[in-house]
Amino acid sequence: MNVVLRFTLVAVLISSGVLPASAKKKTSRVPSPSKADIEAATRLQVFLDRANFSPGKLDGRYNDFTRKALALYRQSRGGQPQTPPPRANVKSNVAADTAGLDLASV
């Protein structure tokens, strides 16, 4: 009888989803970029696109294509390209260094 009770208890715990805290998967949310960040990234992408340095899709994010296009633009103007940010598994919207660019005309 004791074995049946233990088996029933284990079956109920498994089916109800009761798991130890260490077994639960933690979700990490990436904060969404602010409207100002999206606008700044879009201005940079439009600026690069008008200068014939295609940043890829104009989506308001600082992606690899945007960073590469900015590095090529700086190199074509005799400047040093910005060092890329450290690679991570999460997507980030960290702003590129746009010092010296006339983005107000965009």
PDB file of C-alpha atoms in Angstrom:
ATOM      1  CA  MET A   1       0.000   0.000   0.000  1.00  0.00           C
ATOM      2  CA  ASN A   2       2.870   2.346   0.858  1.00  0.00           C
ATOM      3  CA  VAL A   3       4.463   1.806  -2.575  1.00  0.00           C
ATOM      4  CA  VAL A   4       1.200   2.622  -4.364  1.00  0.00           C
ATOM      5  CA  LEU A   5       0.822   5.832  -2.337  1.00  0.00           C
ATOM      6  CA  ARG A   6       4.372   6.945  -3.168  1.00  0.00           C
ATOM      7  CA  PHE A   7       3.904   6.151  -6.854  1.00  0.00           C
ATOM      8  CA  THR A   8       0.646   8.111  -6.928  1.00  0.00           C
ATOM      9  CA  LEU A   9       2.247  11.077  -5.180  1.00  0.00           C
ATOM     10  CA  VAL A  10       5.177  11.143  -7.631  1.00  0.00           C
ATOM     11  CA  ALA A  11       2.799  10.851 -10.593  1.00  0.00           C
ATOM     12  CA  VAL A  12       0.693  13.764  -9.328  1.00  0.00           C
ATOM     13  CA  LEU A  13       3.757  15.950  -8.770  1.00  0.00           C
ATOM     14  CA  ILE A  14       5.112  15.215 -12.230  1.00  0.00           C
ATOM     15  CA  SER A  15       1.812  15.817 -13.980  1.00  0.00           C
ATOM     16  CA  SER A  16       1.092  19.051 -12.093  1.00  0.00           C
ATOM     17  CA  GLY A  17       4.371  20.577 -13.215  1.00  0.00           C
ATOM     18  CA  VAL A  18       5.863  21.049  -9.785  1.00  0.00           C
ATOM     19  CA  LEU A  19       9.591  21.271 -10.381  1.00  0.00           C
ATOM     20  CA  PRO A  20      12.461  22.344  -8.204  1.00  0.00           C
ATOM     21  CA  ALA A  21      13.555  25.953  -8.671  1.00  0.00           C
ATOM     22  CA  SER A  22      16.837  24.909 -10.267  1.00  0.00           C
ATOM     23  CA  ALA A  23      15.038  22.960 -12.991  1.00  0.00           C
ATOM     24  CA  LYS A  24      12.827  25.858 -14.095  1.00  0.00           C
ATOM     25  CA  LYS A  25      14.057  27.700 -17.146  1.00  0.00           C
ATOM     26  CA  LYS A  26      14.753  31.358 -16.579  1.00  0.00           C
ATOM     27  CA  THR A  27      13.744  33.671 -19.376  1.00  0.00           C
ATOM     28  CA  SER A  28      15.894  36.667 -20.073  1.00  0.00           C
ATOM     29  CA  ARG A  29      14.205  39.612 -21.713  1.00  0.00           C
ATOM     30  CA  VAL A  30      16.225  41.956 -23.843  1.00  0.00           C
ATOM     31  CA  PRO A  31      14.961  45.467 -23.208  1.00  0.00           C
ATOM     32  CA  SER A  32      13.414  47.034 -26.274  1.00  0.00           C
ATOM     33  CA  PRO A  33      15.237  50.067 -27.644  1.00  0.00           C
ATOM     34  CA  SER A  34      13.772  53.510 -27.013  1.00  0.00           C
ATOM     35  CA  LYS A  35      12.251  55.610 -29.773  1.00  0.00           C
ATOM     36  CA  ALA A  36      15.295  57.891 -29.716  1.00  0.00           C
ATOM     37  CA  ASP A  37      17.633  54.916 -30.258  1.00  0.00           C
ATOM     38  CA  ILE A  38      15.536  53.638 -33.155  1.00  0.00           C
ATOM     39  CA  GLU A  39      15.423  57.100 -34.730  1.00  0.00           C
ATOM     40  CA  ALA A  40      19.195  57.557 -34.374  1.00  0.00           C
ATOM     41  CA  ALA A  41      19.864  54.144 -35.933  1.00  0.00           C
ATOM     42  CA  THR A  42      17.460  54.895 -38.782  1.00  0.00           C
ATOM     43  CA  ARG A  43      19.121  58.263 -39.431  1.00  0.00           C
ATOM     44  CA  LEU A  44      22.519  56.563 -39.567  1.00  0.00           C
ATOM     45  CA  GLN A  45      21.214  53.900 -41.949  1.00  0.00           C
ATOM     46  CA  VAL A  46      19.629  56.495 -44.246  1.00  0.00           C
ATOM     47  CA  PHE A  47      22.838  58.574 -44.166  1.00  0.00           C
ATOM     48  CA  LEU A  48      24.940  55.551 -45.125  1.00  0.00           C
ATOM     49  CA  ASP A  49      22.478  54.497 -47.818  1.00  0.00           C
ATOM     50  CA  ARG A  50      22.520  57.971 -49.406  1.00  0.00           C
ATOM     51  CA  ALA A  51      26.327  57.892 -49.367  1.00  0.00           C
ATOM     52  CA  ASN A  52      26.180  54.566 -51.308  1.00  0.00           C
ATOM     53  CA  PHE A  53      27.368  52.469 -48.356  1.00  0.00           C
ATOM     54  CA  SER A  54      24.403  50.147 -48.025  1.00  0.00           C
ATOM     55  CA  PRO A  55      23.652  49.291 -44.379  1.00  0.00           C
ATOM     56  CA  GLY A  56      21.235  46.529 -45.360  1.00  0.00           C
ATOM     57  CA  LYS A  57      17.611  46.717 -44.320  1.00  0.00           C
ATOM     58  CA  LEU A  58      16.593  50.134 -42.929  1.00  0.00           C
ATOM     59  CA  ASP A  59      15.107  48.776 -39.718  1.00  0.00           C
ATOM     60  CA  GLY A  60      16.373  51.154 -37.025  1.00  0.00           C
ATOM     61  CA  ARG A  61      18.767  48.639 -35.472  1.00  0.00           C
ATOM     62  CA  TYR A  62      22.542  48.649 -35.243  1.00  0.00           C
ATOM     63  CA  ASN A  63      23.153  45.294 -36.923  1.00  0.00           C
ATOM     64  CA  ASP A  64      26.296  43.841 -38.513  1.00  0.00           C
ATOM     65  CA  PHE A  65      25.590  45.346 -41.933  1.00  0.00           C
ATOM     66  CA  THR A  66      25.194  48.815 -40.431  1.00  0.00           C
ATOM     67  CA  ARG A  67      28.447  48.508 -38.481  1.00  0.00           C
ATOM     68  CA  LYS A  68      30.329  47.226 -41.543  1.00  0.00           C
ATOM     69  CA  ALA A  69      28.917  50.004 -43.748  1.00  0.00           C
ATOM     70  CA  LEU A  70      29.924  52.615 -41.156  1.00  0.00           C
ATOM     71  CA  ALA A  71      33.434  51.134 -40.924  1.00  0.00           C
ATOM     72  CA  LEU A  72      33.775  51.217 -44.732  1.00  0.00           C
ATOM     73  CA  TYR A  73      32.465  54.789 -44.839  1.00  0.00           C
ATOM     74  CA  ARG A  74      34.998  55.910 -42.225  1.00  0.00           C
ATOM     75  CA  GLN A  75      37.803  54.064 -44.012  1.00  0.00           C
ATOM     76  CA  SER A  76      36.909  55.716 -47.325  1.00  0.00           C
ATOM     77  CA  ARG A  77      37.144  59.120 -45.644  1.00  0.00           C
ATOM     78  CA  GLY A  78      40.595  58.361 -44.214  1.00  0.00           C
ATOM     79  CA  GLY A  79      39.416  57.654 -40.676  1.00  0.00           C
ATOM     80  CA  GLN A  80      39.914  54.657 -38.465  1.00  0.00           C
ATOM     81  CA  PRO A  81      36.932  52.292 -38.308  1.00  0.00           C
ATOM     82  CA  GLN A  82      35.384  51.746 -34.904  1.00  0.00           C
ATOM     83  CA  THR A  83      36.302  48.493 -33.201  1.00  0.00           C
ATOM     84  CA  PRO A  84      33.331  46.121 -33.229  1.00  0.00           C
ATOM     85  CA  PRO A  85      31.519  45.407 -29.971  1.00  0.00           C
ATOM     86  CA  PRO A  86      32.136  42.044 -28.303  1.00  0.00           C
ATOM     87  CA  ARG A  87      30.043  39.265 -29.799  1.00  0.00           C
ATOM     88  CA  ALA A  88      27.250  37.902 -27.662  1.00  0.00           C
ATOM     89  CA  ASN A  89      24.422  35.459 -28.165  1.00  0.00           C
ATOM     90  CA  VAL A  90      21.819  38.123 -27.522  1.00  0.00           C
ATOM     91  CA  LYS A  91      20.899  40.822 -29.990  1.00  0.00           C
ATOM     92  CA  SER A  92      21.840  44.269 -28.885  1.00  0.00           C
ATOM     93  CA  ASN A  93      21.091  47.724 -30.126  1.00  0.00           C
ATOM     94  CA  VAL A  94      24.249  49.404 -28.854  1.00  0.00           C
ATOM     95  CA  ALA A  95      24.822  52.639 -30.734  1.00  0.00           C
ATOM     96  CA  ALA A  96      27.790  52.931 -33.028  1.00  0.00           C
ATOM     97  CA  ASP A  97      30.160  55.897 -32.702  1.00  0.00           C
ATOM     98  CA  THR A  98      28.701  58.515 -35.042  1.00  0.00           C
ATOM     99  CA  ALA A  99      30.934  61.399 -33.991  1.00  0.00           C
ATOM    100  CA  GLY A 100      31.808  63.619 -36.937  1.00  0.00           C
ATOM    101  CA  LEU A 101      28.889  62.541 -39.123  1.00  0.00           C
ATOM    102  CA  ASP A 102      26.298  65.094 -40.241  1.00  0.00           C
ATOM    103  CA  LEU A 103      23.174  63.101 -39.419  1.00  0.00           C
ATOM    104  CA  ALA A 104      21.065  66.256 -38.949  1.00  0.00           C
ATOM    105  CA  SER A 105      20.787  66.579 -42.724  1.00  0.00           C
ATOM    106  CA  VAL A 106      18.944  63.273 -42.919  1.00  0.00           C
TER     107      VAL A 106
END
